[in-house]
Amino acid sequence: KLQFLYFIVHPRRYRHAKMVSQQEMQEKQKALLEAEQKMQILGSQVSTLEARAAGYNKEGRRSLFTERELNETPDDSRVFKSVGRMFVLRPKASLIEEQKNRQATCEEEVKKALELMETQKKKLADANEDFNKLYISFTEDLKKK
């Protein structure tokens, strides 16, 4: 009780106590900004992984349709593969095998991207929770002033 009265009676000490709280507020504000940046980084990583998964999924479907078209063509037909601006004559069986391999690779890449995306989403949720806690603490401290 005596120390409390001492702060009231001596304004210099009271001002010093306020400066410490301002420094604490600056540290909390810095932590809040860092948490916000972390959330933004994780959010951009999640959106990048979503786009990557969608791209691999699209490529896999395209190779599936190409394989179906190749299977519908007669065995004696001439089949070409596009390489850049030119077309190269290739055996039908090798092109079908390439399409199957591409489908398998795309499925694996989609699974990897989705797994990474789930871990990043969990990290994002944790970062969001930390940010909310910091924000609530920061606003409560502002109200106390």
PDB file of C-alpha atoms in Angstrom:
ATOM      1  CA  LYS A   1       0.000   0.000   0.000  1.00  0.00           C
ATOM      2  CA  LEU A   2       2.803   2.388   0.753  1.00  0.00           C
ATOM      3  CA  GLN A   3       4.361   1.859  -2.682  1.00  0.00           C
ATOM      4  CA  PHE A   4       1.044   2.547  -4.364  1.00  0.00           C
ATOM      5  CA  LEU A   5       0.700   5.821  -2.484  1.00  0.00           C
ATOM      6  CA  TYR A   6       4.288   6.623  -3.359  1.00  0.00           C
ATOM      7  CA  PHE A   7       3.449   6.423  -7.077  1.00  0.00           C
ATOM      8  CA  ILE A   8       0.494   8.699  -6.636  1.00  0.00           C
ATOM      9  CA  VAL A   9       2.429  11.262  -4.603  1.00  0.00           C
ATOM     10  CA  HIS A  10       5.501  11.266  -6.851  1.00  0.00           C
ATOM     11  CA  PRO A  11       4.435  11.905 -10.459  1.00  0.00           C
ATOM     12  CA  ARG A  12       7.952  11.324 -11.830  1.00  0.00           C
ATOM     13  CA  ARG A  13       7.859   7.716 -10.742  1.00  0.00           C
ATOM     14  CA  TYR A  14       4.368   7.396 -12.136  1.00  0.00           C
ATOM     15  CA  ARG A  15       5.531   8.765 -15.491  1.00  0.00           C
ATOM     16  CA  HIS A  16       8.391   6.236 -15.489  1.00  0.00           C
ATOM     17  CA  ALA A  17       5.891   3.452 -14.853  1.00  0.00           C
ATOM     18  CA  LYS A  18       3.871   4.659 -17.869  1.00  0.00           C
ATOM     19  CA  MET A  19       6.962   4.665 -20.093  1.00  0.00           C
ATOM     20  CA  VAL A  20       7.624   1.040 -19.236  1.00  0.00           C
ATOM     21  CA  SER A  21       4.080   0.199 -20.213  1.00  0.00           C
ATOM     22  CA  GLN A  22       4.545   2.102 -23.498  1.00  0.00           C
ATOM     23  CA  GLN A  23       7.623   0.024 -24.178  1.00  0.00           C
ATOM     24  CA  GLU A  24       5.641  -3.115 -23.424  1.00  0.00           C
ATOM     25  CA  MET A  25       2.927  -1.890 -25.785  1.00  0.00           C
ATOM     26  CA  GLN A  26       5.499  -1.370 -28.526  1.00  0.00           C
ATOM     27  CA  GLU A  27       6.797  -4.901 -27.999  1.00  0.00           C
ATOM     28  CA  LYS A  28       3.257  -6.275 -28.144  1.00  0.00           C
ATOM     29  CA  GLN A  29       2.584  -4.251 -31.284  1.00  0.00           C
ATOM     30  CA  LYS A  30       5.741  -5.660 -32.861  1.00  0.00           C
ATOM     31  CA  ALA A  31       4.695  -9.204 -31.926  1.00  0.00           C
ATOM     32  CA  LEU A  32       1.261  -8.501 -33.384  1.00  0.00           C
ATOM     33  CA  LEU A  33       2.777  -7.353 -36.688  1.00  0.00           C
ATOM     34  CA  GLU A  34       5.035 -10.415 -36.813  1.00  0.00           C
ATOM     35  CA  ALA A  35       2.051 -12.694 -36.222  1.00  0.00           C
ATOM     36  CA  GLU A  36       0.145 -10.924 -38.988  1.00  0.00           C
ATOM     37  CA  GLN A  37       3.050 -11.341 -41.412  1.00  0.00           C
ATOM     38  CA  LYS A  38       3.304 -15.018 -40.520  1.00  0.00           C
ATOM     39  CA  MET A  39      -0.395 -15.425 -41.275  1.00  0.00           C
ATOM     40  CA  GLN A  40       0.015 -13.692 -44.633  1.00  0.00           C
ATOM     41  CA  ILE A  41       2.964 -15.912 -45.577  1.00  0.00           C
ATOM     42  CA  LEU A  42       1.123 -19.071 -44.602  1.00  0.00           C
ATOM     43  CA  GLY A  43      -1.980 -17.912 -46.463  1.00  0.00           C
ATOM     44  CA  SER A  44      -0.004 -17.317 -49.641  1.00  0.00           C
ATOM     45  CA  GLN A  45       1.648 -20.736 -49.292  1.00  0.00           C
ATOM     46  CA  VAL A  46      -1.771 -22.387 -48.944  1.00  0.00           C
ATOM     47  CA  SER A  47      -3.092 -20.628 -52.041  1.00  0.00           C
ATOM     48  CA  THR A  48       0.047 -21.604 -53.981  1.00  0.00           C
ATOM     49  CA  LEU A  49      -0.397 -25.242 -52.977  1.00  0.00           C
ATOM     50  CA  GLU A  50      -4.075 -25.111 -53.979  1.00  0.00           C
ATOM     51  CA  ALA A  51      -3.112 -23.773 -57.400  1.00  0.00           C
ATOM     52  CA  ARG A  52      -0.403 -26.417 -57.768  1.00  0.00           C
ATOM     53  CA  ALA A  53      -2.839 -29.222 -56.880  1.00  0.00           C
ATOM     54  CA  ALA A  54      -5.413 -27.840 -59.330  1.00  0.00           C
ATOM     55  CA  GLY A  55      -2.778 -27.666 -62.089  1.00  0.00           C
ATOM     56  CA  TYR A  56      -1.658 -31.251 -61.552  1.00  0.00           C
ATOM     57  CA  ASN A  57      -5.275 -32.380 -61.414  1.00  0.00           C
ATOM     58  CA  LYS A  58      -5.994 -30.634 -64.710  1.00  0.00           C
ATOM     59  CA  GLU A  59      -2.899 -32.148 -66.330  1.00  0.00           C
ATOM     60  CA  GLY A  60      -3.895 -35.619 -65.102  1.00  0.00           C
ATOM     61  CA  ARG A  61      -7.394 -35.286 -66.575  1.00  0.00           C
ATOM     62  CA  ARG A  62      -5.936 -34.056 -69.857  1.00  0.00           C
ATOM     63  CA  SER A  63      -3.662 -37.092 -70.076  1.00  0.00           C
ATOM     64  CA  LEU A  64      -6.612 -39.368 -69.219  1.00  0.00           C
ATOM     65  CA  PHE A  65      -8.654 -37.913 -72.091  1.00  0.00           C
ATOM     66  CA  THR A  66      -5.666 -38.186 -74.413  1.00  0.00           C
ATOM     67  CA  GLU A  67      -5.217 -41.836 -73.449  1.00  0.00           C
ATOM     68  CA  ARG A  68      -8.921 -42.523 -74.134  1.00  0.00           C
ATOM     69  CA  GLU A  69      -8.615 -40.906 -77.552  1.00  0.00           C
ATOM     70  CA  LEU A  70      -5.517 -42.959 -78.332  1.00  0.00           C
ATOM     71  CA  ASN A  71      -7.287 -46.160 -77.310  1.00  0.00           C
ATOM     72  CA  GLU A  72     -10.191 -45.347 -79.637  1.00  0.00           C
ATOM     73  CA  THR A  73      -7.946 -44.887 -82.684  1.00  0.00           C
ATOM     74  CA  PRO A  74      -7.230 -47.939 -84.842  1.00  0.00           C
ATOM     75  CA  ASP A  75      -3.942 -49.732 -84.240  1.00  0.00           C
ATOM     76  CA  ASP A  76      -2.696 -49.153 -87.780  1.00  0.00           C
ATOM     77  CA  SER A  77      -3.164 -45.342 -87.635  1.00  0.00           C
ATOM     78  CA  ARG A  78      -0.179 -43.013 -87.582  1.00  0.00           C
ATOM     79  CA  VAL A  79       0.194 -41.191 -84.259  1.00  0.00           C
ATOM     80  CA  PHE A  80       2.288 -38.084 -83.699  1.00  0.00           C
ATOM     81  CA  LYS A  81       3.563 -36.467 -80.525  1.00  0.00           C
ATOM     82  CA  SER A  82       3.966 -32.712 -80.379  1.00  0.00           C
ATOM     83  CA  VAL A  83       7.429 -31.554 -79.387  1.00  0.00           C
ATOM     84  CA  GLY A  84       7.547 -27.783 -79.274  1.00  0.00           C
ATOM     85  CA  ARG A  85       6.473 -26.580 -82.720  1.00  0.00           C
ATOM     86  CA  MET A  86       6.961 -29.864 -84.524  1.00  0.00           C
ATOM     87  CA  PHE A  87       5.311 -33.285 -84.465  1.00  0.00           C
ATOM     88  CA  VAL A  88       7.222 -36.537 -84.179  1.00  0.00           C
ATOM     89  CA  LEU A  89       5.880 -39.889 -85.388  1.00  0.00           C
ATOM     90  CA  ARG A  90       5.718 -42.272 -82.404  1.00  0.00           C
ATOM     91  CA  PRO A  91       4.307 -45.747 -81.843  1.00  0.00           C
ATOM     92  CA  LYS A  92       0.824 -45.707 -80.357  1.00  0.00           C
ATOM     93  CA  ALA A  93       1.794 -48.021 -77.482  1.00  0.00           C
ATOM     94  CA  SER A  94       4.592 -45.729 -76.299  1.00  0.00           C
ATOM     95  CA  LEU A  95       2.275 -42.690 -76.289  1.00  0.00           C
ATOM     96  CA  ILE A  96      -0.348 -44.579 -74.284  1.00  0.00           C
ATOM     97  CA  GLU A  97       2.337 -45.628 -71.804  1.00  0.00           C
ATOM     98  CA  GLU A  98       3.524 -42.007 -71.496  1.00  0.00           C
ATOM     99  CA  GLN A  99      -0.023 -40.868 -70.758  1.00  0.00           C
ATOM    100  CA  LYS A 100      -0.432 -43.531 -68.048  1.00  0.00           C
ATOM    101  CA  ASN A 101       2.869 -42.506 -66.471  1.00  0.00           C
ATOM    102  CA  ARG A 102       1.849 -38.844 -66.576  1.00  0.00           C
ATOM    103  CA  GLN A 103      -1.459 -39.693 -64.877  1.00  0.00           C
ATOM    104  CA  ALA A 104       0.321 -41.604 -62.098  1.00  0.00           C
ATOM    105  CA  THR A 105       2.839 -38.781 -61.594  1.00  0.00           C
ATOM    106  CA  CYS A 106       0.069 -36.185 -61.452  1.00  0.00           C
ATOM    107  CA  GLU A 107      -1.895 -38.220 -58.895  1.00  0.00           C
ATOM    108  CA  GLU A 108       1.196 -38.469 -56.683  1.00  0.00           C
ATOM    109  CA  GLU A 109       1.896 -34.753 -56.979  1.00  0.00           C
ATOM    110  CA  VAL A 110      -1.727 -33.894 -56.147  1.00  0.00           C
ATOM    111  CA  LYS A 111      -1.540 -36.076 -53.025  1.00  0.00           C
ATOM    112  CA  LYS A 112       1.728 -34.424 -51.955  1.00  0.00           C
ATOM    113  CA  ALA A 113       0.335 -30.941 -52.530  1.00  0.00           C
ATOM    114  CA  LEU A 114      -2.849 -31.741 -50.585  1.00  0.00           C
ATOM    115  CA  GLU A 115      -0.862 -33.164 -47.662  1.00  0.00           C
ATOM    116  CA  LEU A 116       1.369 -30.089 -47.566  1.00  0.00           C
ATOM    117  CA  MET A 117      -1.678 -27.876 -47.858  1.00  0.00           C
ATOM    118  CA  GLU A 118      -3.312 -29.558 -44.851  1.00  0.00           C
ATOM    119  CA  THR A 119      -0.208 -29.052 -42.701  1.00  0.00           C
ATOM    120  CA  GLN A 120       0.020 -25.420 -43.816  1.00  0.00           C
ATOM    121  CA  LYS A 121      -3.677 -24.910 -43.027  1.00  0.00           C
ATOM    122  CA  LYS A 122      -3.095 -26.270 -39.523  1.00  0.00           C
ATOM    123  CA  LYS A 123      -0.157 -23.910 -39.096  1.00  0.00           C
ATOM    124  CA  LEU A 124      -2.318 -21.074 -40.418  1.00  0.00           C
ATOM    125  CA  ALA A 125      -5.073 -21.889 -37.928  1.00  0.00           C
ATOM    126  CA  ASP A 126      -2.531 -21.910 -35.082  1.00  0.00           C
ATOM    127  CA  ALA A 127      -1.047 -18.621 -36.267  1.00  0.00           C
ATOM    128  CA  ASN A 128      -4.527 -17.129 -36.521  1.00  0.00           C
ATOM    129  CA  GLU A 129      -5.298 -18.228 -32.969  1.00  0.00           C
ATOM    130  CA  ASP A 130      -2.033 -16.723 -31.704  1.00  0.00           C
ATOM    131  CA  PHE A 131      -2.780 -13.498 -33.557  1.00  0.00           C
ATOM    132  CA  ASN A 132      -6.256 -13.293 -32.024  1.00  0.00           C
ATOM    133  CA  LYS A 133      -4.834 -13.814 -28.522  1.00  0.00           C
ATOM    134  CA  LEU A 134      -2.230 -11.113 -29.089  1.00  0.00           C
ATOM    135  CA  TYR A 135      -4.830  -8.765 -30.514  1.00  0.00           C
ATOM    136  CA  ILE A 136      -7.166  -9.253 -27.553  1.00  0.00           C
ATOM    137  CA  SER A 137      -4.298  -8.694 -25.121  1.00  0.00           C
ATOM    138  CA  PHE A 138      -3.208  -5.599 -27.031  1.00  0.00           C
ATOM    139  CA  THR A 139      -6.698  -4.067 -27.088  1.00  0.00           C
ATOM    140  CA  GLU A 140      -7.225  -4.792 -23.391  1.00  0.00           C
ATOM    141  CA  ASP A 141      -3.972  -3.025 -22.603  1.00  0.00           C
ATOM    142  CA  LEU A 142      -5.087  -0.041 -24.681  1.00  0.00           C
ATOM    143  CA  LYS A 143      -8.343   0.140 -22.754  1.00  0.00           C
ATOM    144  CA  LYS A 144      -6.427   0.148 -19.446  1.00  0.00           C
ATOM    145  CA  LYS A 145      -4.525   3.289 -20.433  1.00  0.00           C
TER     146      LYS A 145
END
